[in-house]
Short mmCIF file of C-alpha atoms in Angstrom, two decimals:
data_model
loop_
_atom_site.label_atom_id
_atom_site.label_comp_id
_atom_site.label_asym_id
_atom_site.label_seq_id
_atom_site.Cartn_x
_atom_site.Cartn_y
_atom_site.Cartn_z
CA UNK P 1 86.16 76.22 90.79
CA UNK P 2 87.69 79.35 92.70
CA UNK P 3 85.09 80.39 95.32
CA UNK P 4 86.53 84.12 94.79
CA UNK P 5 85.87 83.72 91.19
CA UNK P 6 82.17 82.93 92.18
CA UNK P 7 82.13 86.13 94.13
CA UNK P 8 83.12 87.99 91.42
CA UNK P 9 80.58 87.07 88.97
CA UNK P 10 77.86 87.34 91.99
CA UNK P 11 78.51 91.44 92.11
CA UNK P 12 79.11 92.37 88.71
CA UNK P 13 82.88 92.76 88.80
CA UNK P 14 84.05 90.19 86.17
CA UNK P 15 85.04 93.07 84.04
CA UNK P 16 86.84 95.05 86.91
CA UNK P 17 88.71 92.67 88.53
CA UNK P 18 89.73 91.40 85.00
CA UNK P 19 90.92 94.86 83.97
CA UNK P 20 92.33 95.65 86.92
CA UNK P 21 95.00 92.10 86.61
CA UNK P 22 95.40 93.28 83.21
CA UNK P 23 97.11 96.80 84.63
CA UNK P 24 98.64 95.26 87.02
CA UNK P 25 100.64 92.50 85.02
CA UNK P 26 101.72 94.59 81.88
CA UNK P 27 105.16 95.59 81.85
CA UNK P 28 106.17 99.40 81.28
CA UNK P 29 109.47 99.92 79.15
CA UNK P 30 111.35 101.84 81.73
CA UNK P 31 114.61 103.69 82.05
CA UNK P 32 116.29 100.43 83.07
CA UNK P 33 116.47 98.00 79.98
CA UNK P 34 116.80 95.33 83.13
CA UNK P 35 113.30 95.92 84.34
CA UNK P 36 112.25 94.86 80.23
CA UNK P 37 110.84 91.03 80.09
CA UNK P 38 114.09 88.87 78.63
CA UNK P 39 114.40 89.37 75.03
CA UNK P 40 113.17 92.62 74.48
CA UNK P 41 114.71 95.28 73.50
CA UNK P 42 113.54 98.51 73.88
CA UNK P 43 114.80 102.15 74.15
CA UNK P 44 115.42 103.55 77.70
CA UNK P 45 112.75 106.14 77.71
CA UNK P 46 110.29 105.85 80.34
CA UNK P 47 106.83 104.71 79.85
CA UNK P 48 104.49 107.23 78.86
CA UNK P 49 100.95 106.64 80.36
CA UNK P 50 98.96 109.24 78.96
CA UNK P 51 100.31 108.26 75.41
CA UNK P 52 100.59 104.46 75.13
CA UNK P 53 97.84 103.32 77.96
CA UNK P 54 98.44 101.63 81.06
CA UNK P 55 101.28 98.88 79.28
CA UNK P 56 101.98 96.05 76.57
CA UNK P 57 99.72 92.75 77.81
CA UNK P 58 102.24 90.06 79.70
CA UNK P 59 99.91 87.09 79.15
CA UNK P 60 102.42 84.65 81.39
CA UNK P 61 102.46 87.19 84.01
CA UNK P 62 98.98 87.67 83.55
CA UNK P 63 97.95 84.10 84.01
CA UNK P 64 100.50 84.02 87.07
CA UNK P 65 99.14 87.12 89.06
CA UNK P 66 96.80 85.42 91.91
CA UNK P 67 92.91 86.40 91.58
CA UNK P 68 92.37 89.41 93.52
CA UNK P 69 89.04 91.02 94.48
CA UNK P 70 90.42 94.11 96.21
CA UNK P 71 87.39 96.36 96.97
CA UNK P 72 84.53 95.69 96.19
CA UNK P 73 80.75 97.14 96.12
CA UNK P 74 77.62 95.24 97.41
CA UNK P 75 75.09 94.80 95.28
CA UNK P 76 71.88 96.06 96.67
CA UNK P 77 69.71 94.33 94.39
CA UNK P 78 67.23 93.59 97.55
CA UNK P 79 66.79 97.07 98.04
CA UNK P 80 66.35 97.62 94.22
CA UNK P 81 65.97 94.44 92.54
CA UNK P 82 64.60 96.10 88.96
CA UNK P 83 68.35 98.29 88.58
CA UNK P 84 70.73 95.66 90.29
CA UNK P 85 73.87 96.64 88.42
CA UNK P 86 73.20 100.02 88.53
CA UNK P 87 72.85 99.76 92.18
CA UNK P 88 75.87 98.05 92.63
CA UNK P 89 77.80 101.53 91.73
CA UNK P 90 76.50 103.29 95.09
CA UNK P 91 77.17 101.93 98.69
CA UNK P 92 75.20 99.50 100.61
CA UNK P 93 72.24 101.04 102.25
CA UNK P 94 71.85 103.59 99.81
CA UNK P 95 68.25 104.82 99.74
CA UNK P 96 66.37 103.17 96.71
CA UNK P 97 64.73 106.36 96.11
CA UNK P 98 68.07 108.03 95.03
CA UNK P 99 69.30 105.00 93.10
CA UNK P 100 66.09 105.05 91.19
CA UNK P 101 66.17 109.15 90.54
CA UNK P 102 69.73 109.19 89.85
CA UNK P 103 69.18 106.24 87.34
CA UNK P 104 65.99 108.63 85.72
CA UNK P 105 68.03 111.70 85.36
CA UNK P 106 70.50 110.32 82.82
CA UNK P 107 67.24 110.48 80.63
CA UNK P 108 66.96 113.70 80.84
CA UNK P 109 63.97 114.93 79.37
CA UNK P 110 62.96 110.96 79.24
CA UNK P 111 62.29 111.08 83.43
CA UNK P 112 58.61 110.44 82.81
CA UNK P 113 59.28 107.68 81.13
CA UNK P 114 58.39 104.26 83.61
CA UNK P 115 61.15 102.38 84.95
CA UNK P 116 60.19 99.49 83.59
CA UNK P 117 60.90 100.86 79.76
CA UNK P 118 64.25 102.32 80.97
CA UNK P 119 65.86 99.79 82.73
CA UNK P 120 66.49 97.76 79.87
CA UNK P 121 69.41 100.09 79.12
CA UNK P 122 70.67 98.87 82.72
CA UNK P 123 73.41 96.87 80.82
CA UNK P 124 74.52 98.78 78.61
CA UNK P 125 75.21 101.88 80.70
CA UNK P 126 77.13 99.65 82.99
CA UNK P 127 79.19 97.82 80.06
CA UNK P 128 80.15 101.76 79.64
CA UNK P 129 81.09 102.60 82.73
CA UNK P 130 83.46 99.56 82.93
CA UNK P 131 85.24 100.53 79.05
CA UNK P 132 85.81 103.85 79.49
CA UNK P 133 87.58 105.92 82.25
CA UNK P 134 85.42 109.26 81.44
CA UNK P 135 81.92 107.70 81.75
CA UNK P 136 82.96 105.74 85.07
CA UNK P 137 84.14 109.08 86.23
CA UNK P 138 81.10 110.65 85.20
CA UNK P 139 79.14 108.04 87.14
CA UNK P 140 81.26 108.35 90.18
CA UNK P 141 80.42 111.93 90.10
CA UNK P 142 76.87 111.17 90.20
CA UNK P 143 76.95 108.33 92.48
CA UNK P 144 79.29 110.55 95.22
CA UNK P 145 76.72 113.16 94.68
CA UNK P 146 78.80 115.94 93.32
CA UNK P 147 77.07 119.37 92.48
CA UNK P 148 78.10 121.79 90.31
CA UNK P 149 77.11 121.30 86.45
CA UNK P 150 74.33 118.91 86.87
CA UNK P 151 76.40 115.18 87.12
CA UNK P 152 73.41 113.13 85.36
CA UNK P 153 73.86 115.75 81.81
CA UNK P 154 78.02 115.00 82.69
CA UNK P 155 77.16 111.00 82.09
CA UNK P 156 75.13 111.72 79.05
CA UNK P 157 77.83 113.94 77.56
CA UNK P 158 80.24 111.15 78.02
CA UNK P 159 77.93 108.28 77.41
CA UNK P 160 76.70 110.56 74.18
CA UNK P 161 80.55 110.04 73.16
CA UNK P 162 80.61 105.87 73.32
CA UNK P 163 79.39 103.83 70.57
CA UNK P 164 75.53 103.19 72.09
CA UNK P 165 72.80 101.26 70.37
CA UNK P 166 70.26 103.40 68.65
CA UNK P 167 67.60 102.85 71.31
CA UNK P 168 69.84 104.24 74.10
CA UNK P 169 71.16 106.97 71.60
CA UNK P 170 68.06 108.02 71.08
CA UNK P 171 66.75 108.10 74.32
CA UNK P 172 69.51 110.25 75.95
CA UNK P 173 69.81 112.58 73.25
CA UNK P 174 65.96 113.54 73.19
#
C-alpha cells in the first residue's frame, strides 16, 4: 500500500530501486572490527569491492532502510508506446525517431527487420541492462549518444556475453 511503491512499478524501476537498497544496506568488513554487525568476527582488512561485490546482504537492515526512489527516468511510453521500457532509458522528450533507431541498431544487420518482430526482445534487453553493470554501461553509452566505436555493436558485444534466449542470440549475432 506505499504510493512510492506504486510509482516504482509504474516506470520500470522495481529492479533498480531494489538493487540499489540492497547496496546500500550491506555491510563492508572494514578496518574497524566496531563498524562489523554484533557477532561477527572478521579480519581487519578493508573491504575489497572489485573482488567480493558491493557487500554481504543485511536482511534486518535491509528491511529497515526506508523506500527510496532517488532519480528516476520518465517513461515516454506516449511518445513510443510499442518500446516503453526501452524508452524509459533516455530522457523525457526524447525524439521517438532516435529511440526507435537506437533500439534497431542493436540488430545490427537485423535493422530491416519491422519493429513489430523486434520488440518482443524489449524485455529481455532491459532485464540485462538491470543484471549487469557492463551492458547498462553499454546502454548508457548509446542512450548519451557517445561516438567513437559504434555504441549499438558495444551493447551487442556485452549483451552477446549474458545468458540470452536463442531467439535474441540469434538475432544479434546474425
Amino acid at each position: 500500500d506505499n504510493p512510492q511503491m506504486e510509482q516504482i512499478r509504474k516506470e520500470g524501476l522495481v529492479t533498480k530501486v531494489f538493487r540499489r537498497a540492497l547496496e546500500a544496506s550491506a555491510w563492508r568488513i572494514g578496518a574497524d572490527p566496531t563498524w562489523n554487525p554484533p557477532g561477527t568476527k572478521c579480519d581487519t582488512v578493508a573491504w575489497d569491492r572489485s573482488d567480493f561485490g558491493p557487500g554481504i546482504l543485511d536482511v534486518k537492515g535491509l528491511l529497515d532502510l526506508p523506500l527510496e526512489i532517488g532519480e528516476t527516468r520518465e517513461i515516454v511510453s506516449e511518445e513510443l508506446p510499442e518500446l516503453p521500457l526501452f524508452s524509459s532509458l533516455y530522457p523525457h522528450g526524447t525524439d521517438p525517431g532516435r529511440i526507435r533507431d537506437d533500439y534497431l541498431s542493436l540488430f545490427g544487420s537485423r535493422r530491416d527487420a519491422t519493429m513489430e518482430m523486434l520488440t518482443i526482445f524489449e524485455t529481455e534487453l532491459l532485464y540485462h541492462y538491470t543484471m549487469d553493470d557492463d551492458v547498462q554501461r553499454t546502454f548508457d553509452a548509446l542512450v548519451e549518444g557517445q561516438r567513437g566505436a559504434e555504441p549499438s555493436t558495444r551493447v551487442r558485444r556485452a549483451l552477446l556475453r549474458q545468458d540470452l534466449s536463442d531467439r535474441l542470440r540469434s538475432v544479434l549475432g546474425d
